mmCIF file of C-alpha atoms in Angstrom:
data_model
loop_
_atom_site.group_PDB
_atom_site.id
_atom_site.type_symbol
_atom_site.label_atom_id
_atom_site.label_comp_id
_atom_site.label_asym_id
_atom_site.label_seq_id
_atom_site.Cartn_x
_atom_site.Cartn_y
_atom_site.Cartn_z
ATOM 1 C CA MET A 1 0.069 -0.044 0.166
ATOM 2 C CA ALA A 2 1.196 3.376 -1.215
ATOM 3 C CA SER A 3 1.706 5.727 1.749
ATOM 4 C CA THR A 4 -0.390 8.735 2.181
ATOM 5 C CA GLU A 5 2.508 11.065 2.334
ATOM 6 C CA HIS A 6 3.044 10.638 -1.616
ATOM 7 C CA PRO A 7 1.138 13.061 -3.912
ATOM 8 C CA ALA A 8 -1.739 11.263 -6.239
ATOM 9 C CA LEU A 9 0.409 11.829 -9.131
ATOM 10 C CA ALA A 10 3.971 12.481 -9.728
ATOM 11 C CA LEU A 11 5.648 12.992 -13.048
ATOM 12 C CA ALA A 12 9.210 13.718 -13.696
ATOM 13 C CA GLY A 13 10.627 14.378 -17.025
ATOM 14 C CA VAL A 14 8.050 12.615 -18.816
ATOM 15 C CA THR A 15 8.551 12.121 -22.681
ATOM 16 C CA LYS A 16 6.995 10.216 -25.359
ATOM 17 C CA HIS A 17 7.908 10.264 -28.918
ATOM 18 C CA PHE A 18 6.108 8.913 -31.755
ATOM 19 C CA GLY A 19 8.681 8.821 -34.467
ATOM 20 C CA ALA A 20 9.847 12.619 -34.884
ATOM 21 C CA VAL A 21 7.061 13.580 -33.163
ATOM 22 C CA ARG A 22 7.259 14.579 -29.581
ATOM 23 C CA ALA A 23 3.647 14.042 -28.178
ATOM 24 C CA VAL A 24 4.894 14.900 -24.492
ATOM 25 C CA ASP A 25 8.277 16.591 -24.095
ATOM 26 C CA GLY A 26 9.744 16.581 -20.752
ATOM 27 C CA VAL A 27 6.512 16.915 -18.694
ATOM 28 C CA ASP A 28 7.285 17.676 -14.752
ATOM 29 C CA LEU A 29 3.752 17.753 -13.060
ATOM 30 C CA GLU A 30 2.330 16.729 -9.135
ATOM 31 C CA VAL A 31 -1.178 16.540 -8.737
ATOM 32 C CA ARG A 32 -2.367 16.245 -4.965
ATOM 33 C CA ARG A 33 -4.809 13.947 -3.458
ATOM 34 C CA GLY A 34 -8.206 14.862 -3.498
ATOM 35 C CA GLU A 35 -7.357 17.405 -6.079
ATOM 36 C CA LEU A 36 -9.691 18.406 -8.946
ATOM 37 C CA PHE A 37 -6.982 19.035 -11.520
ATOM 38 C CA GLY A 38 -7.772 20.337 -15.153
ATOM 39 C CA LEU A 39 -5.653 19.659 -18.283
ATOM 40 C CA ILE A 40 -6.329 22.193 -21.349
ATOM 41 C CA GLY A 41 -4.513 22.857 -24.485
ATOM 42 C CA HIS A 42 -5.057 22.679 -28.401
ATOM 43 C CA ASN A 43 -5.972 19.467 -30.256
ATOM 44 C CA GLY A 44 -2.759 17.571 -30.482
ATOM 45 C CA ALA A 45 -1.303 19.379 -27.401
ATOM 46 C CA GLY A 46 -0.346 15.981 -25.461
ATOM 47 C CA LYS A 47 -3.317 15.734 -23.440
ATOM 48 C CA SER A 48 -4.683 12.374 -24.113
ATOM 49 C CA THR A 49 -1.084 10.906 -24.571
ATOM 50 C CA LEU A 50 -0.509 12.135 -21.100
ATOM 51 C CA ILE A 51 -3.244 10.402 -19.686
ATOM 52 C CA LYS A 52 -2.538 7.306 -21.441
ATOM 53 C CA LEU A 53 0.969 7.578 -20.071
ATOM 54 C CA MET A 54 0.027 7.912 -16.445
ATOM 55 C CA LEU A 55 -2.775 4.949 -17.100
ATOM 56 C CA GLY A 56 0.199 2.724 -18.302
ATOM 57 C CA LEU A 57 -1.285 2.246 -21.477
ATOM 58 C CA LEU A 58 1.741 3.795 -23.124
ATOM 59 C CA LYS A 59 5.073 3.385 -22.212
ATOM 60 C CA PRO A 60 7.246 6.652 -21.961
ATOM 61 C CA THR A 61 10.333 7.498 -23.974
ATOM 62 C CA ALA A 62 11.865 8.835 -21.035
ATOM 63 C CA GLY A 63 11.045 9.935 -17.841
ATOM 64 C CA THR A 64 9.154 8.496 -14.595
ATOM 65 C CA ILE A 65 5.341 8.399 -13.217
ATOM 66 C CA ARG A 66 4.053 7.537 -10.036
ATOM 67 C CA ILE A 67 0.605 6.739 -9.199
ATOM 68 C CA GLN A 68 -0.359 6.952 -5.257
ATOM 69 C CA GLY A 69 3.172 6.390 -4.693
ATOM 70 C CA ALA A 70 3.711 3.546 -6.976
ATOM 71 C CA PRO A 71 5.828 3.404 -10.272
ATOM 72 C CA VAL A 72 3.395 2.672 -13.383
ATOM 73 C CA ASP A 73 5.970 0.381 -14.918
ATOM 74 C CA GLY A 74 6.385 -1.427 -11.411
ATOM 75 C CA ARG A 75 4.833 -4.742 -10.046
ATOM 76 C CA GLY A 76 2.822 -3.043 -7.576
ATOM 77 C CA PHE A 77 1.141 -0.954 -10.096
ATOM 78 C CA ARG A 78 -1.611 -3.692 -10.695
ATOM 79 C CA ASP A 79 -3.200 -3.502 -7.398
ATOM 80 C CA VAL A 80 -3.093 0.573 -7.567
ATOM 81 C CA ARG A 81 -4.750 0.242 -11.386
ATOM 82 C CA ARG A 82 -7.721 -1.177 -9.430
ATOM 83 C CA ARG A 83 -8.286 2.071 -8.344
ATOM 84 C CA ILE A 84 -8.345 3.858 -10.968
ATOM 85 C CA GLY A 85 -11.145 5.094 -13.129
ATOM 86 C CA TRP A 86 -10.987 6.333 -16.811
ATOM 87 C CA LEU A 87 -13.453 7.755 -19.252
ATOM 88 C CA PRO A 88 -11.814 8.051 -22.494
ATOM 89 C CA GLU A 89 -12.814 10.786 -25.093
ATOM 90 C CA ASN A 90 -14.184 8.202 -27.362
ATOM 91 C CA VAL A 91 -16.373 5.671 -25.547
ATOM 92 C CA VAL A 92 -16.488 2.266 -27.414
ATOM 93 C CA LEU A 93 -19.072 -0.059 -25.962
ATOM 94 C CA TYR A 94 -20.627 -3.567 -27.023
ATOM 95 C CA ASP A 95 -23.669 -2.551 -28.749
ATOM 96 C CA ASN A 96 -25.315 -6.180 -28.226
ATOM 97 C CA LEU A 97 -25.048 -6.006 -24.288
ATOM 98 C CA SER A 98 -27.543 -4.105 -22.267
ATOM 99 C CA GLY A 99 -26.401 -1.279 -19.886
ATOM 100 C CA ILE A 100 -26.397 -3.440 -16.746
ATOM 101 C CA GLU A 101 -24.462 -6.242 -18.518
ATOM 102 C CA THR A 102 -22.077 -3.746 -19.590
ATOM 103 C CA LEU A 103 -21.217 -2.700 -16.407
ATOM 104 C CA ARG A 104 -21.160 -6.127 -15.084
ATOM 105 C CA TYR A 105 -18.675 -7.069 -17.704
ATOM 106 C CA PHE A 106 -16.413 -3.919 -16.822
ATOM 107 C CA ALA A 107 -16.914 -4.836 -13.117
ATOM 108 C CA LYS A 108 -15.711 -8.553 -13.896
ATOM 109 C CA LEU A 109 -12.590 -7.196 -15.580
ATOM 110 C CA LYS A 110 -11.902 -4.758 -12.883
ATOM 111 C CA GLY A 111 -12.453 -7.279 -9.889
ATOM 112 C CA ALA A 112 -15.175 -4.694 -8.516
ATOM 113 C CA ASP A 113 -18.216 -5.921 -6.717
ATOM 114 C CA ALA A 114 -21.368 -6.300 -9.552
ATOM 115 C CA ALA A 115 -23.579 -5.514 -6.656
ATOM 116 C CA GLY A 116 -22.438 -1.866 -7.621
ATOM 117 C CA CYS A 117 -23.632 -1.777 -10.762
ATOM 118 C CA ALA A 118 -27.279 -0.927 -10.575
ATOM 119 C CA PRO A 119 -26.750 1.852 -8.141
ATOM 120 C CA LEU A 120 -24.377 3.429 -10.692
ATOM 121 C CA LEU A 121 -26.704 3.310 -13.222
ATOM 122 C CA GLU A 122 -29.098 5.202 -11.298
ATOM 123 C CA ARG A 123 -26.626 7.542 -10.033
ATOM 124 C CA VAL A 124 -25.975 8.686 -13.996
ATOM 125 C CA GLY A 125 -29.626 8.295 -14.708
ATOM 126 C CA LEU A 126 -30.079 5.435 -16.866
ATOM 127 C CA GLU A 127 -31.709 3.007 -14.294
ATOM 128 C CA GLN A 128 -34.911 3.057 -16.800
ATOM 129 C CA ALA A 129 -32.403 2.058 -19.563
ATOM 130 C CA ALA A 130 -30.685 -0.441 -17.713
ATOM 131 C CA ASP A 131 -31.992 -3.658 -19.768
ATOM 132 C CA ARG A 132 -31.897 -1.866 -23.090
ATOM 133 C CA PRO A 133 -28.993 -2.936 -25.483
ATOM 134 C CA VAL A 134 -26.662 -0.322 -25.832
ATOM 135 C CA ARG A 135 -27.059 0.150 -29.490
ATOM 136 C CA GLU A 136 -30.389 1.560 -28.446
ATOM 137 C CA TYR A 137 -28.658 4.509 -26.311
ATOM 138 C CA SER A 138 -27.950 7.973 -27.560
ATOM 139 C CA LYS A 139 -24.580 9.625 -27.762
ATOM 140 C CA GLY A 140 -25.263 11.430 -24.306
ATOM 141 C CA MET A 141 -26.310 8.098 -22.940
ATOM 142 C CA ARG A 142 -23.463 5.844 -23.981
ATOM 143 C CA GLN A 143 -21.233 8.911 -22.299
ATOM 144 C CA ARG A 144 -23.262 8.459 -19.262
ATOM 145 C CA LEU A 145 -22.500 4.681 -19.392
ATOM 146 C CA GLY A 146 -18.818 5.206 -19.920
ATOM 147 C CA PHE A 147 -18.746 7.560 -16.819
ATOM 148 C CA ALA A 148 -20.411 4.690 -14.667
ATOM 149 C CA GLN A 149 -18.079 2.179 -15.603
ATOM 150 C CA ALA A 150 -15.262 4.861 -14.696
ATOM 151 C CA LEU A 151 -16.811 4.844 -11.484
ATOM 152 C CA LEU A 152 -16.675 1.043 -10.872
ATOM 153 C CA GLY A 153 -14.531 0.119 -7.612
ATOM 154 C CA GLU A 154 -14.987 3.242 -6.098
ATOM 155 C CA PRO A 155 -11.523 4.616 -8.088
ATOM 156 C CA ALA A 156 -8.787 7.014 -5.716
ATOM 157 C CA VAL A 157 -7.922 8.400 -8.883
ATOM 158 C CA LEU A 158 -10.111 9.412 -11.925
ATOM 159 C CA PHE A 159 -9.169 10.282 -15.158
ATOM 160 C CA LEU A 160 -11.997 12.149 -17.565
ATOM 161 C CA ASP A 161 -10.890 12.798 -20.976
ATOM 162 C CA GLU A 162 -13.655 15.342 -22.322
ATOM 163 C CA PRO A 163 -16.439 13.886 -20.455
ATOM 164 C CA THR A 164 -19.290 15.915 -21.057
ATOM 165 C CA THR A 165 -19.357 15.429 -25.222
ATOM 166 C CA GLY A 166 -22.874 14.743 -25.966
ATOM 167 C CA LEU A 167 -24.359 15.575 -22.707
ATOM 168 C CA ASP A 168 -27.404 17.668 -22.455
ATOM 169 C CA PRO A 169 -27.489 20.569 -20.157
ATOM 170 C CA VAL A 170 -29.363 18.356 -17.147
ATOM 171 C CA ALA A 171 -27.099 15.913 -17.754
ATOM 172 C CA THR A 172 -23.890 18.172 -17.302
ATOM 173 C CA ARG A 173 -25.295 19.660 -14.321
ATOM 174 C CA ASP A 174 -25.566 16.161 -12.748
ATOM 175 C CA PHE A 175 -21.972 15.231 -13.837
ATOM 176 C CA HIS A 176 -20.686 18.076 -12.203
ATOM 177 C CA ALA A 177 -22.517 17.584 -9.337
ATOM 178 C CA THR A 178 -21.544 14.003 -9.057
ATOM 179 C CA LEU A 179 -17.757 15.190 -9.330
ATOM 180 C CA ALA A 180 -18.015 17.639 -6.462
ATOM 181 C CA THR A 181 -19.124 14.670 -4.340
ATOM 182 C CA LEU A 182 -16.269 12.712 -5.453
ATOM 183 C CA ARG A 183 -13.816 15.597 -4.701
ATOM 184 C CA GLU A 184 -15.474 16.037 -1.271
ATOM 185 C CA GLN A 185 -14.657 12.060 -0.502
ATOM 186 C CA GLY A 186 -11.492 12.399 -1.417
ATOM 187 C CA THR A 187 -10.900 11.303 -5.018
ATOM 188 C CA THR A 188 -8.270 12.766 -6.863
ATOM 189 C CA VAL A 189 -9.690 13.774 -10.476
ATOM 190 C CA VAL A 190 -7.720 14.583 -13.803
ATOM 191 C CA ILE A 191 -10.252 16.333 -16.181
ATOM 192 C CA THR A 192 -9.440 17.498 -19.928
ATOM 193 C CA SER A 193 -12.291 19.558 -21.705
ATOM 194 C CA HIS A 194 -12.456 22.143 -24.517
ATOM 195 C CA VAL A 195 -15.267 23.490 -22.983
ATOM 196 C CA LEU A 196 -13.379 25.937 -20.658
ATOM 197 C CA ALA A 197 -16.531 27.939 -19.038
ATOM 198 C CA GLU A 198 -17.163 24.293 -17.338
ATOM 199 C CA LEU A 199 -13.691 24.182 -15.706
ATOM 200 C CA GLN A 200 -13.288 27.727 -14.853
ATOM 201 C CA GLU A 201 -15.162 27.737 -11.412
ATOM 202 C CA ARG A 202 -14.440 23.752 -10.661
ATOM 203 C CA VAL A 203 -10.971 22.774 -10.705
ATOM 204 C CA ASP A 204 -8.780 23.783 -7.668
ATOM 205 C CA ARG A 205 -5.764 23.757 -10.481
ATOM 206 C CA LEU A 206 -4.963 23.184 -14.096
ATOM 207 C CA ALA A 207 -2.104 22.724 -16.343
ATOM 208 C CA LEU A 208 -2.177 24.108 -20.178
ATOM 209 C CA LEU A 209 -0.110 22.162 -22.362
ATOM 210 C CA ALA A 210 1.193 23.087 -25.673
ATOM 211 C CA ASN A 211 3.525 20.939 -27.991
ATOM 212 C CA GLY A 212 3.631 18.359 -25.380
ATOM 213 C CA ARG A 213 4.921 20.898 -22.717
ATOM 214 C CA VAL A 214 3.138 22.608 -19.697
ATOM 215 C CA GLN A 215 3.439 26.139 -20.661
ATOM 216 C CA ALA A 216 1.349 27.247 -17.523
ATOM 217 C CA LEU A 217 0.289 25.977 -14.094
ATOM 218 C CA GLY A 218 -1.721 26.882 -11.032
ATOM 219 C CA SER A 219 -5.185 27.930 -9.995
ATOM 220 C CA VAL A 220 -7.597 29.827 -12.433
ATOM 221 C CA GLN A 221 -7.127 32.943 -9.915
ATOM 222 C CA ALA A 222 -3.171 32.888 -9.958
ATOM 223 C CA LEU A 223 -2.896 32.477 -13.937
ATOM 224 C CA ARG A 224 -5.333 35.443 -13.940
ATOM 225 C CA GLU A 225 -2.894 37.400 -11.736
ATOM 226 C CA ARG A 226 0.204 36.267 -13.362
ATOM 227 C CA MET A 227 -1.101 37.399 -17.167
ATOM 228 C CA ALA A 228 -2.298 40.826 -15.561
ATOM 229 C CA LEU A 229 -5.453 40.843 -17.688
ATOM 230 C CA PRO A 230 -7.953 43.886 -16.967
ATOM 231 C CA LEU A 231 -11.130 43.437 -15.288
ATOM 232 C CA ARG A 232 -14.189 44.584 -17.432
ATOM 233 C CA VAL A 233 -16.394 47.113 -15.608
ATOM 234 C CA THR A 234 -19.818 48.051 -16.084
ATOM 235 C CA LEU A 235 -21.325 50.996 -14.533
ATOM 236 C CA ARG A 236 -24.877 52.098 -14.301
ATOM 237 C CA ALA A 237 -26.062 55.655 -13.221
ATOM 238 C CA ALA A 238 -28.599 57.966 -13.523
ATOM 239 C CA PRO A 239 -27.855 60.221 -16.911
ATOM 240 C CA ALA A 240 -27.341 63.251 -14.223
ATOM 241 C CA SER A 241 -24.862 61.519 -12.450
ATOM 242 C CA VAL A 242 -22.766 60.636 -15.764
ATOM 243 C CA PRO A 243 -20.609 64.128 -15.987
ATOM 244 C CA ALA A 244 -19.726 63.794 -12.358
ATOM 245 C CA LEU A 245 -18.490 60.076 -12.866
ATOM 246 C CA GLN A 246 -16.530 61.397 -16.044
ATOM 247 C CA ARG A 247 -14.797 63.687 -13.987
ATOM 248 C CA ALA A 248 -14.154 61.468 -11.077
ATOM 249 C CA LEU A 249 -12.602 58.509 -13.257
ATOM 250 C CA ALA A 250 -10.858 60.736 -15.589
ATOM 251 C CA LEU A 251 -7.229 59.952 -14.038
ATOM 252 C CA LEU A 252 -7.613 56.309 -13.693
ATOM 253 C CA PRO A 253 -5.936 53.924 -16.120
ATOM 254 C CA LEU A 254 -9.206 52.598 -17.912
ATOM 255 C CA ALA A 255 -9.117 51.144 -21.405
ATOM 256 C CA GLU A 256 -11.660 50.670 -24.065
ATOM 257 C CA THR A 257 -13.500 53.496 -22.330
ATOM 258 C CA ARG A 258 -17.241 53.583 -23.459
ATOM 259 C CA TRP A 259 -19.445 56.181 -21.895
ATOM 260 C CA LEU A 260 -23.114 55.935 -22.422
ATOM 261 C CA VAL A 261 -26.135 57.966 -21.503
ATOM 262 C CA ASP A 262 -26.447 55.797 -18.362
ATOM 263 C CA GLY A 263 -23.322 54.780 -17.389
ATOM 264 C CA LEU A 264 -19.895 53.326 -18.383
ATOM 265 C CA ARG A 265 -18.366 50.434 -19.908
ATOM 266 C CA ALA A 266 -14.338 49.743 -19.774
ATOM 267 C CA LEU A 267 -11.377 47.780 -18.979
ATOM 268 C CA CYS A 268 -9.672 48.413 -15.825
ATOM 269 C CA PRO A 269 -6.358 47.156 -14.705
ATOM 270 C CA ARG A 270 -6.318 45.178 -11.598
ATOM 271 C CA HIS A 271 -4.421 47.384 -9.625
ATOM 272 C CA ALA A 272 -6.879 50.087 -10.282
ATOM 273 C CA LYS A 273 -9.955 48.160 -9.168
ATOM 274 C CA MET A 274 -9.853 49.733 -5.330
ATOM 275 C CA PRO A 275 -9.034 53.270 -6.642
ATOM 276 C CA LEU A 276 -11.916 52.940 -9.332
ATOM 277 C CA LEU A 277 -14.531 51.521 -6.507
ATOM 278 C CA ALA A 278 -13.146 54.652 -4.201
ATOM 279 C CA ALA A 279 -13.822 56.968 -6.922
ATOM 280 C CA ILE A 280 -17.203 55.650 -7.731
ATOM 281 C CA ALA A 281 -18.282 55.914 -4.108
ATOM 282 C CA ALA A 282 -17.266 59.559 -3.651
ATOM 283 C CA VAL A 283 -19.753 60.627 -6.596
ATOM 284 C CA PRO A 284 -22.576 62.429 -5.181
ATOM 285 C CA GLY A 285 -25.784 60.473 -5.927
ATOM 286 C CA GLY A 286 -23.536 57.152 -6.564
ATOM 287 C CA VAL A 287 -24.493 54.504 -9.314
ATOM 288 C CA ASP A 288 -27.102 52.282 -9.368
ATOM 289 C CA ASP A 289 -25.294 49.230 -9.928
ATOM 290 C CA VAL A 290 -21.572 48.250 -10.473
ATOM 291 C CA GLN A 291 -20.313 44.754 -12.256
ATOM 292 C CA VAL A 292 -16.663 43.942 -11.957
ATOM 293 C CA HIS A 293 -16.155 40.781 -14.108
ATOM 294 C CA GLU A 294 -12.902 38.669 -13.743
ATOM 295 C CA PRO A 295 -11.153 37.593 -16.971
ATOM 296 C CA THR A 296 -12.664 34.110 -17.796
ATOM 297 C CA LEU A 297 -10.471 30.883 -18.344
ATOM 298 C CA GLU A 298 -11.019 31.530 -22.145
ATOM 299 C CA ASP A 299 -9.206 34.764 -21.860
ATOM 300 C CA VAL A 300 -6.397 33.508 -20.229
ATOM 301 C CA TYR A 301 -5.984 30.622 -22.400
ATOM 302 C CA PHE A 302 -5.815 32.776 -25.324
ATOM 303 C CA GLU A 303 -3.434 35.037 -23.602
ATOM 304 C CA LEU A 304 -1.126 31.778 -22.628
ATOM 305 C CA ALA A 305 -1.607 30.417 -25.788
ATOM 306 C CA ARG A 306 0.009 33.302 -27.840
#
C-alpha cells in the first residue's frame, strides 16, 4: 500500500516520442490527493497521450510516473490500477449488451463488486435504460454509461477525457454535481475539456499544455493575476450623475472606455480596481449598479497560448 505522504500523481521528465513527433516533451507535474485538476490545450497538445501514459497504456520514451506512490512500470501498479477510473474521449461499448450487462462485464474485468452496478446506473440517470441494448442508446446515454464504468470500484484516481461530450445541460449539471461529491470524498480527478467555462469555477488547479509541454500551471485566479489581464467594468447610473462620474474617473488608467447615456463600460487594470470603486463611492448620488467581471478562463487561455 502506497503511503499517503505521496502525491496522487507525480511525473518527472516524462517524454513520449512517436517517431519524429514529440507528443509529450519533458513534463514535470504533481497532482495532490483529492484535487480536481484540469488539463487544457489545443488538439494535439498532448493531453490524451499524457493520460494514457499515466494509465500505463503507453510506455514513456523517458521519465518516471508514479500513481499513489507506485511506479506505473512497477510490479505494484497492478493493485493501484484497480483503484483507477478512466473515461476516454471516445467511448467504445458492446452494442449487443444491455447497460447493466456492460457494467457487470467491466466490473468483472476490474475485480469490482457487481452489486454496485445497478446503483451506478441510477447515479448517472440510466436506471430506466438498464435492460436496453447499448445500440439503442443515444450518444449522451453512452457517455453516461462510460462515466458509470469509470466509477466502478470507487476509484481513488479518476481520469476524464472530454467527459461532457454529447451530454445535455441537465446531464452536464448532474455530472459536475457527482464530481463535486467525489472530490469531497477525497477522490483525485484529472479532467480535460475544450469547454473552458465548465472548468473555470470547478478545478483547483490546471495545466496548459502546448506542443507536449506544460506552458502554465496554477489556479485559475493565479493565472489571471500572472497574465495581468484587465477587469471588465460596467457602471449604471442616472444620466444626471454621468458627468460627475466622468470627472471622478478621468485620472484612472481605464481602457476601451465607452461612456453611455446611463453609465460606462471599460477595462480596468487589476491594480486600479479599488481606486475605481473608491472614486465611484465619492460621487454624489453614486451609481445604480456596478459589475466587475474577472477575465474568463478562455481569456487566460488565449493570452497564454499566444
